[in-house]
Short mmCIF file of C-alpha atoms in Angstrom, two decimals:
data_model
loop_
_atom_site.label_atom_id
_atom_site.label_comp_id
_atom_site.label_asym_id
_atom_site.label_seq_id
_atom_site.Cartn_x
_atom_site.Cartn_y
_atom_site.Cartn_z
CA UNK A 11 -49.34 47.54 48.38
CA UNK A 12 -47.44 46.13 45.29
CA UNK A 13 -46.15 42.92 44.44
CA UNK A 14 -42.72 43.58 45.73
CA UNK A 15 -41.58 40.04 45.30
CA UNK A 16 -42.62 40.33 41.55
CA UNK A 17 -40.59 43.53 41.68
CA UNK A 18 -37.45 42.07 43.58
CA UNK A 19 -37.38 38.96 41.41
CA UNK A 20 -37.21 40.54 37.90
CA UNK A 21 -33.97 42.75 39.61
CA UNK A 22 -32.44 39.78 40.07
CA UNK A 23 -32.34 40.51 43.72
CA UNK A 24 -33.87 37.39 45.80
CA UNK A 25 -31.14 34.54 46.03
CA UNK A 26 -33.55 32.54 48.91
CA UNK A 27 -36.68 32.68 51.22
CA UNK A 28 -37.74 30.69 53.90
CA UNK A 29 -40.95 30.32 52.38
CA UNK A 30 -41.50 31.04 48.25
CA UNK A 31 -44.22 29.53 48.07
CA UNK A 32 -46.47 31.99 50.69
CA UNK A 33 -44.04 34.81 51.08
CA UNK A 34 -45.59 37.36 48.46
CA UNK A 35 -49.30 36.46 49.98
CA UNK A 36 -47.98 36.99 53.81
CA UNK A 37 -46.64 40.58 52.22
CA UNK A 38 -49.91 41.45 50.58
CA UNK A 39 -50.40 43.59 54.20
CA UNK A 40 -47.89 45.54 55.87
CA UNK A 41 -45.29 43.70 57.61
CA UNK A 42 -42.27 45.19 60.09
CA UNK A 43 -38.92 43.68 58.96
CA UNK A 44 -35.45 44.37 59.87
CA UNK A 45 -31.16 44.25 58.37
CA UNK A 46 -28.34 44.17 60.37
CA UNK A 47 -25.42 46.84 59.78
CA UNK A 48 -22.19 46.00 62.03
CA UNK A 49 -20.39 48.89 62.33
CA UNK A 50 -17.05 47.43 61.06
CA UNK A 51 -15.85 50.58 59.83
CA UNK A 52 -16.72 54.43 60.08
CA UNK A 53 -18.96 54.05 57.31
CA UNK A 54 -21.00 52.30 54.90
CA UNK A 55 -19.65 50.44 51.76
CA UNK A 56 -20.85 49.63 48.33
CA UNK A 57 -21.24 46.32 49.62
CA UNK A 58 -24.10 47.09 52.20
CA UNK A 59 -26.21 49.29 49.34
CA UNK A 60 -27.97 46.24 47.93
CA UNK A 61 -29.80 45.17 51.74
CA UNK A 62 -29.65 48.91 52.28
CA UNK A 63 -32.10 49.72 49.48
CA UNK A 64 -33.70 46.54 50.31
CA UNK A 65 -35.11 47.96 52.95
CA UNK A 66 -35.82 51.08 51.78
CA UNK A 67 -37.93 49.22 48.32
CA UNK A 68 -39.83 47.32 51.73
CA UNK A 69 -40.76 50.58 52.64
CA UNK A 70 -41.96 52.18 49.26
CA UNK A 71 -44.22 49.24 48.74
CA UNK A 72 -46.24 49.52 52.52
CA UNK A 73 -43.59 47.95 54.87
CA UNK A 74 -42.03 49.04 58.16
CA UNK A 75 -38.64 48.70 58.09
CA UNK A 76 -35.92 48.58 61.76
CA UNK A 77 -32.84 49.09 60.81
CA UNK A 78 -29.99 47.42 63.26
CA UNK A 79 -26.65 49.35 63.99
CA UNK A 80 -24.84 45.95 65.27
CA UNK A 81 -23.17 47.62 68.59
CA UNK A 82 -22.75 44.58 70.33
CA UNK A 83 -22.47 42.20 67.54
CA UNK A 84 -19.84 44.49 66.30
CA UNK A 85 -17.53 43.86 69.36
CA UNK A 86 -17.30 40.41 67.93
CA UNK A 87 -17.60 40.08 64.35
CA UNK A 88 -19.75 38.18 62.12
CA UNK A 89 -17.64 35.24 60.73
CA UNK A 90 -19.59 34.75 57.77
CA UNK A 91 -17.88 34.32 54.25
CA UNK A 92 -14.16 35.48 56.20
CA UNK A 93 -11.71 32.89 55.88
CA UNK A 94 -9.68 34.36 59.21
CA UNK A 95 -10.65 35.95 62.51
CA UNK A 96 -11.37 40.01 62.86
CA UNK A 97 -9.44 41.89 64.81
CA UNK A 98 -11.23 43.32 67.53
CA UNK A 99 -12.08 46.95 67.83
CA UNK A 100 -11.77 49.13 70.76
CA UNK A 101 -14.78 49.85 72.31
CA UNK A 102 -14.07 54.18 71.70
CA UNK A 103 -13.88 53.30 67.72
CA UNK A 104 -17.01 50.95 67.79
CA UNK A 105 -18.84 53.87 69.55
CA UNK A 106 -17.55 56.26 66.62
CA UNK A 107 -18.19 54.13 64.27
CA UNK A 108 -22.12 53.50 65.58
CA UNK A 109 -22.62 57.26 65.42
CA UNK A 110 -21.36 57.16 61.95
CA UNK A 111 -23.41 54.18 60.49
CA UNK A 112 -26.70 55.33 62.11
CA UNK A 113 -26.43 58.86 60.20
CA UNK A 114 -25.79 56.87 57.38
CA UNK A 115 -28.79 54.97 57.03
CA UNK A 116 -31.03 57.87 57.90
CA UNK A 117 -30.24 59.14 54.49
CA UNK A 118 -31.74 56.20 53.03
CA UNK A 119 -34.71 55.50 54.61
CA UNK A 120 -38.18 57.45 55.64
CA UNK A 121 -38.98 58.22 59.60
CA UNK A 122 -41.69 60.16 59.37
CA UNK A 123 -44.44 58.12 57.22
CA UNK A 124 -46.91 57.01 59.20
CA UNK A 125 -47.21 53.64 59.83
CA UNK A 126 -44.62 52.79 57.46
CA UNK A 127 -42.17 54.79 59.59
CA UNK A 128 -38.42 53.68 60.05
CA UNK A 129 -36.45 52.76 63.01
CA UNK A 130 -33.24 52.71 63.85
CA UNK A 131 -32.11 50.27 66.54
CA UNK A 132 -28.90 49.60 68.41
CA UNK A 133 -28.75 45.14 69.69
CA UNK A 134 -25.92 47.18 72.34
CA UNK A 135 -29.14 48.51 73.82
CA UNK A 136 -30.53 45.33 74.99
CA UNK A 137 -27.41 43.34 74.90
CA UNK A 138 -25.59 44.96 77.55
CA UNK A 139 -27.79 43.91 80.53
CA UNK A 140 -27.51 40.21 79.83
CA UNK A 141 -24.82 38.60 82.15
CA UNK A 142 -22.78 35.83 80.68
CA UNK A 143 -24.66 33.21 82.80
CA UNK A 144 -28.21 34.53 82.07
CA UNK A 145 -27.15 34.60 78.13
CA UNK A 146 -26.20 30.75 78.27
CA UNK A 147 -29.41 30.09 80.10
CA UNK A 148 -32.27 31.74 78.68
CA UNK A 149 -30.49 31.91 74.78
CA UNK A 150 -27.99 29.09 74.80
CA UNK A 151 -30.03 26.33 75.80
CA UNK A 152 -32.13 26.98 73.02
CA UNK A 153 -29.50 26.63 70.39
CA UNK A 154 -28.41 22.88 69.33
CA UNK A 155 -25.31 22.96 68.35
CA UNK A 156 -25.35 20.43 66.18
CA UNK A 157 -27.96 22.81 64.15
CA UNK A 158 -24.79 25.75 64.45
CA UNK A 159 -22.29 23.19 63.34
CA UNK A 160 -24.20 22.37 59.90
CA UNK A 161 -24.04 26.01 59.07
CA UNK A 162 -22.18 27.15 55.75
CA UNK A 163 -20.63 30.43 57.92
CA UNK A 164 -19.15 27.91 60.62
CA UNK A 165 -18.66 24.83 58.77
CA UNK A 166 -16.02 26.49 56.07
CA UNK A 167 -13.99 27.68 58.33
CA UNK A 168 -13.39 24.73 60.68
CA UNK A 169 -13.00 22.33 57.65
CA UNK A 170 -9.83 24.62 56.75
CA UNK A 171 -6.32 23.55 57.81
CA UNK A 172 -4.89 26.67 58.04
CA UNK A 173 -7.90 28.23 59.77
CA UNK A 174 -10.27 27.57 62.89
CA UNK A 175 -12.55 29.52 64.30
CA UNK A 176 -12.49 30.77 68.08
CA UNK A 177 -15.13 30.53 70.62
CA UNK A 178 -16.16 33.76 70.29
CA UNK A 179 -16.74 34.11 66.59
CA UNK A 180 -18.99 30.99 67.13
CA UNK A 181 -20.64 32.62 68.98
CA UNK A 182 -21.93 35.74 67.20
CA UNK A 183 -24.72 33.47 65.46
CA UNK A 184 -26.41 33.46 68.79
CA UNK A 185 -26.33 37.47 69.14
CA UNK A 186 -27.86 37.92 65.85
CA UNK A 187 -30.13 35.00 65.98
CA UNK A 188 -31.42 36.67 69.76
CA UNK A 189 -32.02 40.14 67.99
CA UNK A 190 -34.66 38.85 65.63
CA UNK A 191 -36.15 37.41 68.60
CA UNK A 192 -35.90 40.85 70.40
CA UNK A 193 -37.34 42.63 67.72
CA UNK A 194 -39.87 40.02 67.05
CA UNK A 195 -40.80 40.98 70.56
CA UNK A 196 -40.58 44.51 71.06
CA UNK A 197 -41.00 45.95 67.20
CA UNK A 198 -42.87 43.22 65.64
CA UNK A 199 -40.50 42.65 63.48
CA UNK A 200 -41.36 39.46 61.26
CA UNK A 201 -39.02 39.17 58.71
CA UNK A 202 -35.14 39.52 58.67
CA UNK A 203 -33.57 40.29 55.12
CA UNK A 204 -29.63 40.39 54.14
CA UNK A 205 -26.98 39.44 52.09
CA UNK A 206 -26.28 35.75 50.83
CA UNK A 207 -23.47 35.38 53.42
CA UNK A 208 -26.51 35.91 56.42
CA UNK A 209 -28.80 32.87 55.12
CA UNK A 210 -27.23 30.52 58.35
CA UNK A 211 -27.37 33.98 60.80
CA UNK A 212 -31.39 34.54 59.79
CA UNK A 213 -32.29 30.97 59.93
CA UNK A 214 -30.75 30.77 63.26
CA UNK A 215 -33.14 33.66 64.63
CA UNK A 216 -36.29 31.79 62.85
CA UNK A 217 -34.88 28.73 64.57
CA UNK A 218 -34.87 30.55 67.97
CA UNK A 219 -37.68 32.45 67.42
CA UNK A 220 -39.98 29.11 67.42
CA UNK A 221 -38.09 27.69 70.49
CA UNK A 222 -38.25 30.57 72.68
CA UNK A 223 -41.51 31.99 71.41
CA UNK A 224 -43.16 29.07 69.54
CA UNK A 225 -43.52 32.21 66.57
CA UNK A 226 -43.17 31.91 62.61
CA UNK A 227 -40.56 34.60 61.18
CA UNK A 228 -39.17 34.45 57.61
CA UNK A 229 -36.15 35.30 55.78
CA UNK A 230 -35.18 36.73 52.46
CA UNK A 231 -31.58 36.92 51.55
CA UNK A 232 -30.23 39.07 48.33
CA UNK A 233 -27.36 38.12 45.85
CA UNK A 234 -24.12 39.92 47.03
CA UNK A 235 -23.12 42.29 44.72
CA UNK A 236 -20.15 41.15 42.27
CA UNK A 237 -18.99 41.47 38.92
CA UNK A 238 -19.53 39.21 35.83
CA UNK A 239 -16.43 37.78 36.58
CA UNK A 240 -17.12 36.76 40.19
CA UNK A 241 -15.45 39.45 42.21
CA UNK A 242 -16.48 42.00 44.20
CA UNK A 243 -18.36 45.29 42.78
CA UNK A 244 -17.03 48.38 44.85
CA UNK A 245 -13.68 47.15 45.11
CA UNK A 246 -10.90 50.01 43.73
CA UNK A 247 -6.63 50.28 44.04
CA UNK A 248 -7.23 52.48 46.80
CA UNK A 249 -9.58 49.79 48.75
CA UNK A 250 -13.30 49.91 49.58
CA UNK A 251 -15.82 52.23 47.47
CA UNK A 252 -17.19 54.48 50.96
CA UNK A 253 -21.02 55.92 51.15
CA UNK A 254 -18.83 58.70 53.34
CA UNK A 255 -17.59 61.72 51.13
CA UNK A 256 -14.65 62.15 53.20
CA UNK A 257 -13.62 58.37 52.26
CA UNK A 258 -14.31 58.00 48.66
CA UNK A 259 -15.12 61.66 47.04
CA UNK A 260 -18.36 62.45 45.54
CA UNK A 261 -15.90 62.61 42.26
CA UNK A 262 -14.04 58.85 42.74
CA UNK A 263 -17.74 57.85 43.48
CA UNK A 264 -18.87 58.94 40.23
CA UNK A 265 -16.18 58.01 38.30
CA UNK A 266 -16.47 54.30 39.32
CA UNK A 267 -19.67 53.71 38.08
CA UNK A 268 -19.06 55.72 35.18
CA UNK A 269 -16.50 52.93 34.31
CA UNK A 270 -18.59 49.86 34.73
CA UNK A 271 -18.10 47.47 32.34
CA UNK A 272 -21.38 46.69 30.31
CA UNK A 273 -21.74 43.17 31.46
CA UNK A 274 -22.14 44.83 34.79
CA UNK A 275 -24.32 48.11 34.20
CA UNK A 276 -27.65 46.25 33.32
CA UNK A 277 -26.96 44.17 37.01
CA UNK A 278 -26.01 47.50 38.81
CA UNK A 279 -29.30 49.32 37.24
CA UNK A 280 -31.22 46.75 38.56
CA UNK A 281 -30.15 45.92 41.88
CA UNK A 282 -28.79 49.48 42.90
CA UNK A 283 -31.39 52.13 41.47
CA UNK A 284 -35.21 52.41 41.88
CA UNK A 285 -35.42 53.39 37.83
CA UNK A 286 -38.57 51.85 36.25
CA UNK A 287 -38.77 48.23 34.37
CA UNK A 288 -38.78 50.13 31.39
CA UNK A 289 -35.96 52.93 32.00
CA UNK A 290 -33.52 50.17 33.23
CA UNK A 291 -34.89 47.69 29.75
CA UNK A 292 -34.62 51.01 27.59
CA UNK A 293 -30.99 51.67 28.90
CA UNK A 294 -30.30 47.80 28.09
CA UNK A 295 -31.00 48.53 24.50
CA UNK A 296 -29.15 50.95 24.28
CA UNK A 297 -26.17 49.60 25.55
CA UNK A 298 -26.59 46.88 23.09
CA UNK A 299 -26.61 48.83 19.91
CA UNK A 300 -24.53 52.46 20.63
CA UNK A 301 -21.92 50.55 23.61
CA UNK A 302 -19.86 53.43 22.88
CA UNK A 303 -21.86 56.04 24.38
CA UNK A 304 -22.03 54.76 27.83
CA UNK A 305 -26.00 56.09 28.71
CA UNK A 306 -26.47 52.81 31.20
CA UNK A 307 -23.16 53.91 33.32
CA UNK A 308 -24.13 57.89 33.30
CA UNK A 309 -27.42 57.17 34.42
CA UNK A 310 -26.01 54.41 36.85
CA UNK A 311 -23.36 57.33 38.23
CA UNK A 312 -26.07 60.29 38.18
CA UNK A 313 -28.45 58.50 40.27
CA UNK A 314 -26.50 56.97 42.73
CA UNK A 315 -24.52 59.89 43.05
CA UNK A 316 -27.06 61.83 43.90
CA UNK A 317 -28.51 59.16 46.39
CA UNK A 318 -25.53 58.81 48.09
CA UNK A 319 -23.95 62.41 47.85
CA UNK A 320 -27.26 64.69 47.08
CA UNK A 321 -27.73 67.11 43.98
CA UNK A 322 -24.41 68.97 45.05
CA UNK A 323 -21.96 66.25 45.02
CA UNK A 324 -23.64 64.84 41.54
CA UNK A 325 -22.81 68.48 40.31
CA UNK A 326 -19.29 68.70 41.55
CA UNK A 327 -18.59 64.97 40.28
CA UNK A 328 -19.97 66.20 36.87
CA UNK A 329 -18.26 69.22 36.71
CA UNK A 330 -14.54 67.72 37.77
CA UNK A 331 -15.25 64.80 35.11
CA UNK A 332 -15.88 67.55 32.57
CA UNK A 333 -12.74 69.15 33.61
CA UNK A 334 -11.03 66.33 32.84
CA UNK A 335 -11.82 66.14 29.42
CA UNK A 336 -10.73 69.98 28.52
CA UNK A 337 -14.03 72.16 30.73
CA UNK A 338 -12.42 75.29 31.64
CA UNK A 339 -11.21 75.07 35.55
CA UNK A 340 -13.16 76.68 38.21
CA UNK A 341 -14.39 77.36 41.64
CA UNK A 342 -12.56 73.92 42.49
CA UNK A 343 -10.38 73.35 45.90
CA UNK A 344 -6.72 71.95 45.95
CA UNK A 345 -8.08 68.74 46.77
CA UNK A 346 -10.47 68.06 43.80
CA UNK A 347 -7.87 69.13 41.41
CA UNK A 348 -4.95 67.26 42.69
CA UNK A 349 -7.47 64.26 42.98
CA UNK A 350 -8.89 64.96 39.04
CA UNK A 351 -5.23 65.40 38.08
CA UNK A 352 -4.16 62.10 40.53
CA UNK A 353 -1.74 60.66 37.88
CA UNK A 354 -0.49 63.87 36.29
CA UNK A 355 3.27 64.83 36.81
CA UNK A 356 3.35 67.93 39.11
CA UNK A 357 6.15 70.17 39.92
CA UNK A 358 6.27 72.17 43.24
CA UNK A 359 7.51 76.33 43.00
CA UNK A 360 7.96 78.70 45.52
CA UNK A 361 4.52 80.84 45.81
CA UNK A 362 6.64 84.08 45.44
CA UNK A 363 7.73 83.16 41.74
CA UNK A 364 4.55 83.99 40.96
CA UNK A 365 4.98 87.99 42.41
CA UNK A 366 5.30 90.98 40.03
CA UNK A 367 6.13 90.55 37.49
CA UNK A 368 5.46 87.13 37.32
CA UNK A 369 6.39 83.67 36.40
CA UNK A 370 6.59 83.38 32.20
CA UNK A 371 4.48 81.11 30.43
CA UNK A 372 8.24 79.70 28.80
CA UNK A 373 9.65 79.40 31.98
CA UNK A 374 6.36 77.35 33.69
CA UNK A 375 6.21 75.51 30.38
CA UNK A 376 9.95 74.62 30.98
CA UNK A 377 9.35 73.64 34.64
CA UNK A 378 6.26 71.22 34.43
CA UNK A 379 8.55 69.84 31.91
CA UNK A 380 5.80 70.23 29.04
CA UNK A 381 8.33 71.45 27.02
CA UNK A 382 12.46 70.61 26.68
CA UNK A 383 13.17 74.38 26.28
CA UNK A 384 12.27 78.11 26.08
CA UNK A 385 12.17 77.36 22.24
CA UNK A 386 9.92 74.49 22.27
CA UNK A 387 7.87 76.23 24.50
CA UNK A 388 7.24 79.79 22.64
CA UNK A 389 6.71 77.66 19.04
CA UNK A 390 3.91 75.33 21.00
CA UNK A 391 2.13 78.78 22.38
CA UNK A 392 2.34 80.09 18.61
CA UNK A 393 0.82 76.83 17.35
CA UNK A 394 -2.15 77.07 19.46
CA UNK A 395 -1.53 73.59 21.51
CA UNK A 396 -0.74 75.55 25.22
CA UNK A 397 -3.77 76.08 27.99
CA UNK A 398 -3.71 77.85 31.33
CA UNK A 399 -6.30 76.11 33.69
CA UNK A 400 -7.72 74.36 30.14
CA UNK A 401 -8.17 78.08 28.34
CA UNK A 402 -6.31 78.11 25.47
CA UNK A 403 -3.17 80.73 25.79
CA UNK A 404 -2.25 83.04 22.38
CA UNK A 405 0.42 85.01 24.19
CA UNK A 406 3.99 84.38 24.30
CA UNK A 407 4.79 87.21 26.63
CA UNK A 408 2.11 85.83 29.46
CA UNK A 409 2.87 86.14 32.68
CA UNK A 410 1.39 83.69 35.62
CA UNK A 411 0.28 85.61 38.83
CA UNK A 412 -1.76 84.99 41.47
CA UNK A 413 -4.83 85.55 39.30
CA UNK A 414 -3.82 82.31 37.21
CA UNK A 415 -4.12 80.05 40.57
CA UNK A 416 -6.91 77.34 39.50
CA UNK A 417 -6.78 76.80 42.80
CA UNK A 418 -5.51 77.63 46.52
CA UNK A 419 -2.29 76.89 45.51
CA UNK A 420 -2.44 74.78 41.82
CA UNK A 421 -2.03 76.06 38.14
CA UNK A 422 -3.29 73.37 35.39
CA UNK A 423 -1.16 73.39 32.35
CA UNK A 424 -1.86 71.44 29.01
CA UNK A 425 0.13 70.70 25.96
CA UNK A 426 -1.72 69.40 23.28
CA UNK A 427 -5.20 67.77 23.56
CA UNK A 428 -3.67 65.38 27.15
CA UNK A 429 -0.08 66.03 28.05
CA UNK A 430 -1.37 68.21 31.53
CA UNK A 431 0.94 68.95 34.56
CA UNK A 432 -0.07 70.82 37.71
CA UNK A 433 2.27 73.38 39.30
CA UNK A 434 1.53 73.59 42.96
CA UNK A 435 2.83 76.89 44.42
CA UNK A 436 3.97 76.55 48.17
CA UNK A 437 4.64 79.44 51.11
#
């Protein structure tokens, strides 16, 4: 058993505790905690990784840690740190998106351990067999709501003018405050540990917890993850950075943490990755005196990569950023090229101008408009500066065929060190 509070601290990763002064004695032994996950989407964000691996360092240092898909509290929506109500999900997509989440979080965590073990837990389970009467009488009572007024996640949004906050979003503190009670009850569960933005949700339960049960539970709450700046980490042009490959690629995954700025790689290392004290202090001196050769955000993008995406999606990430900087092209699909190649012009050709005998190297030069004419084209080729699929081409008289496809259906063509266009070849 390790002094995981030592551990946490130093990561920069405890924000508040219900109890600093006794909470690393009380964890000297194994303890059963729990996080919430609402299933607000069909997968897992960047956003949930640092309570995610929370949980899982709980685990690697004795712990037992439940792990809540929030299928009723989901129906609702938590109104903490939103400055306007959800919109409401259909009960068919919540169900989806439960399915979803819980795979998810098997990745991260161990279930067969011993003691230690994992669990994954839906609240819809025990939820669903309240009534609304029996909810107000055995929960309700037991909540002042003064004590719910003075909250931070309830208290912001009524004191805006352009806001308010319906009955029913005032009400999801009493769903998740009930579940640590329930899995005080039926898991054990002792401790409840999330995001900044929970601190008024987890006090709640510990609030409840001593009224209904006359028990003691804690809480630990973790920094949200943001950038030096104050914005959110995991945030991209195309929206949310996805755990799910078939939301953010294994490739776009990569390529995001490759391109964290250096006031934020020494936070990521720490509060993302379960690399030693002194990996994550040797990276840090490194970044301070050779900046320019990135080792904090490669080994930032290898290892969460492969967490999220296993060894095969860290190799296809590497080997499409490699591409990208002149690796000869292959073994790719459509998609991975035209997503490596996102903001290269492209020019679509009928797939038969590649048929006997061909489609000149001129003409295609001509076409991706790489070169203004036949002339330009031929002297560039004699120069040395033209690749097919980032191999260099010497002949003039080449020919594309089908055996040039990169691709299904893509040819990658290069002038010069970066001037690339794709020609996509359609039926």
């Amino acid at each position: 058993m390790t002094d995981i509070i030592s551990d946490l601290r130093w990561r920069g990763l405890v924000h508040q505790t219900t109890d600093d002064q006794h909470l690393p004695q009380w964890l000297a032994s194994g303890r059963t905690l729990y996080g919430g996950f609402d299933p607000t989407s069909d997968s897992l964000h960047v956003g949930h990784l640092v309570p995610l691996m929370l949980l899982r360092r709980f685990q690697r240092a004795g712990h037992k840690p439940v792990a809540l898909v929030g299928g009723a509290t989901g129906m609702i929506g938590d109104p903490s740190g939103k400055s306007e109500e959800r919109n409401l999900l259909s009960v068919e997509q919540l169900r989806h998106n439960v399915a979803v989440i819980e795979r998810q979080l098997r990745q991260f965590l161990d279930f067969d351990c011993g003691q230690a073990s994992a669990v994954v837990v839906n609240n819809y389970d025990w939820m669903q067999s309240f009534s609304f009467l029996e909810f107000l009488r055995d929960v309700g009572k037991n909540c002042p709501v003064n004590v719910m007024l003075a909250k931070d996640s309830v208290r912001s949004r009524l004191e805006r003018a352009d806001g308010g906050l319906s009955y029913t979003e005032f009400s999801y503190m009493l769903l998740q405050a009930y579940d640590f009670v329930h899995l005080n009850q039926h898991h054990g569960c002792q401790m409840q540990v999330g995001g900044s933005d929970q601190w008024g949700n987890i006090t709640a339960g510990i609030d409840l917890a001593r009224r209904m049960r006359g028990v003691q539970l804690y809480g630990l709450t973790c920094p949200l993850l943001t950038k030096a700046d104050g914005s959110k980490m995991g945030k991209t042009e195309a929206g949310a950075l996805w755990l799910s490959a078939q939301k953010t690629s294994p490739y776009a995954f990569y390529q995001y943490w490759v391109n964290v700025a250096d006031e934020d790689a020494g936070n990521c290392l720490r509060m993302l990755t379960e690399l030693s004290h002194e990996e994550i202090q040797a990276l840090d001196q490194a970044r301070a005196d050779q900046p320019h050769l990135r080792e904090s955000q490669k080994r930032l993008a290898e290892w969460l990569t492969e967490l999220i995406h296993g060894r095969s999606g860290l190799t296809a990430a590497v080997r499409a950023t490699e591409v990208l900087f002149g690796a000869e092209i292959e073994d790719l699909s459509d998609q991975q090229l035209l997503e490596i190649f996102a903001d290269v012009p492209s020019r679509q050709l009928p797939r038969q101008s590649l048929a006997a005998p061909g489609l000149p190297i001129v003409d295609a030069l001509v076409a991706a408009e790489l070169a203004k004419s036949k002339g330009e084209a031929r002297r560039t080729i004699q120069q040395g500066g033209v690749y097919v699929n980032n191999r260099r081409c010497d002949a003039v008289e080449l020919t594309l065929t089908e055996e040039h496809l990169a691709s299904e259906s893509v040819i990658v063509l290069r002038s010069g060190r970066k001037r690339y266009a794709l020609l996509r070849l359609a039926d």
